[in-house]
Amino acid sequence: MGTPITNLLLSIMLSVVALSPADRLQAQTPARYKSYEGEYRSRDDSDDMVRLIAADTGIVMKQLWDRKELRFYSVTDTYFYNAELRYALYILKDESGKAKSILLGRARFEKVGP
């Protein structure tokens, strides 16, 4: 029996190895995040909207008020991170598993359209 860290790393490696080739391909394509795409409106300021776009390694977020684009890299299926800006993006899902809102830093945005 190894240390807890060794056991965790072994578990991660085994789960990656256990993926079928189709699952590995799915994990590396924008299709994995396609259901998160759409427009989201800020709860605090209704003029602030963002659009999420699925990308190879995560999600591209476009701020609709200034057209600035930020790339977030996948950490988990619902947690994305931009290391350069030290900024997190969380996807919140409803009971059926569909994206209903996002947390961008401390701001919450509700999904308003595809």
Coordinates of C-alpha atoms in Angstrom, one line a residue:
M1 CA 0.0 0.0 0.0
G2 CA 1.5 3.4 -1.1
T3 CA 1.1 6.8 0.2
P4 CA -2.2 8.6 -0.3
I5 CA -0.7 10.7 -3.1
T6 CA 0.8 7.7 -4.8
N7 CA -2.6 5.9 -4.6
L8 CA -4.3 9.0 -6.1
L9 CA -1.9 9.2 -9.0
L10 CA -2.2 5.5 -9.7
S11 CA -6.0 5.8 -9.6
I12 CA -5.9 8.7 -12.1
M13 CA -3.5 6.8 -14.4
L14 CA -5.7 3.7 -14.3
S15 CA -8.8 5.7 -15.1
V16 CA -7.1 7.3 -18.1
V17 CA -5.8 3.9 -19.4
A18 CA -9.3 2.4 -19.0
L19 CA -10.8 4.9 -21.5
S20 CA -11.6 3.4 -24.8
P21 CA -10.2 5.1 -27.9
A22 CA -13.6 6.7 -28.6
D23 CA -13.7 8.1 -25.1
R24 CA -10.2 9.5 -25.5
L25 CA -11.2 11.2 -28.7
Q26 CA -14.3 12.6 -27.1
A27 CA -12.3 13.9 -24.2
Q28 CA -10.1 15.9 -26.7
T29 CA -12.8 17.5 -28.8
P30 CA -15.1 20.5 -28.5
A31 CA -18.1 18.1 -28.5
R32 CA -17.4 17.3 -24.9
Y33 CA -18.4 20.9 -24.0
K34 CA -20.9 21.6 -26.7
S35 CA -23.8 21.6 -24.3
Y36 CA -22.3 24.5 -22.4
E37 CA -22.3 26.8 -25.4
G38 CA -24.7 29.7 -25.4
E39 CA -25.2 33.2 -24.0
Y40 CA -25.3 34.0 -20.3
R41 CA -26.5 37.2 -18.6
S42 CA -25.1 38.6 -15.4
R43 CA -27.4 38.6 -12.4
D44 CA -25.9 41.9 -11.2
D45 CA -25.9 43.8 -14.4
S46 CA -28.3 42.8 -17.2
D47 CA -26.2 44.6 -19.8
D48 CA -23.3 42.2 -19.1
M49 CA -23.5 39.1 -21.3
V50 CA -21.0 36.5 -22.3
R51 CA -21.0 33.7 -24.9
L52 CA -19.4 30.3 -24.2
I53 CA -17.9 28.5 -27.2
A54 CA -16.5 24.9 -27.0
A55 CA -12.8 24.6 -27.8
D56 CA -10.3 21.7 -28.1
T57 CA -9.0 22.1 -24.6
G58 CA -11.9 23.8 -22.8
I59 CA -14.0 26.8 -23.4
V60 CA -13.6 30.2 -25.0
M61 CA -15.6 32.9 -23.3
K62 CA -16.5 36.0 -25.3
Q63 CA -17.5 39.1 -23.3
L64 CA -20.2 40.6 -25.5
W65 CA -19.8 44.1 -24.1
D66 CA -16.2 44.5 -25.4
R67 CA -15.7 41.4 -27.6
K68 CA -12.7 40.3 -25.5
E69 CA -12.1 36.6 -25.6
L70 CA -10.7 34.5 -22.7
R71 CA -9.7 30.9 -23.0
F72 CA -10.4 28.6 -20.1
Y73 CA -8.8 25.2 -19.8
S74 CA -10.6 22.1 -18.5
V75 CA -9.7 20.9 -15.0
T76 CA -12.9 18.8 -14.6
D77 CA -16.1 18.6 -16.7
T78 CA -17.5 21.6 -14.9
Y79 CA -14.5 23.5 -13.7
F80 CA -12.3 25.6 -16.1
Y81 CA -9.3 27.8 -15.3
N82 CA -7.3 30.6 -17.0
A83 CA -3.9 30.4 -15.3
E84 CA -2.6 33.6 -16.9
L85 CA -5.4 35.6 -15.3
R86 CA -5.9 33.3 -12.3
Y87 CA -9.6 33.2 -13.1
A88 CA -12.0 30.3 -12.6
L89 CA -15.1 29.4 -14.5
Y90 CA -17.7 26.9 -13.1
I91 CA -20.6 25.4 -14.9
L92 CA -23.7 24.9 -12.8
K93 CA -26.2 22.3 -14.1
D94 CA -29.9 21.7 -13.4
E95 CA -31.4 18.4 -12.3
S96 CA -31.4 17.1 -15.8
G97 CA -27.7 17.8 -16.3
K98 CA -28.1 20.9 -18.6
A99 CA -26.0 24.0 -18.0
K100 CA -28.2 26.6 -16.3
S101 CA -25.6 29.2 -15.2
I102 CA -22.0 29.9 -14.7
L103 CA -19.8 31.3 -12.0
L104 CA -17.1 33.6 -13.4
G105 CA -15.0 34.6 -10.5
R106 CA -17.6 35.7 -8.0
A107 CA -20.1 36.8 -10.6
R108 CA -23.0 34.6 -11.6
F109 CA -24.4 34.5 -15.1
E110 CA -27.7 32.8 -16.1
K111 CA -28.1 31.0 -19.4
V112 CA -30.5 32.9 -21.6
G113 CA -30.0 31.4 -25.1
P114 CA -28.3 28.8 -27.2

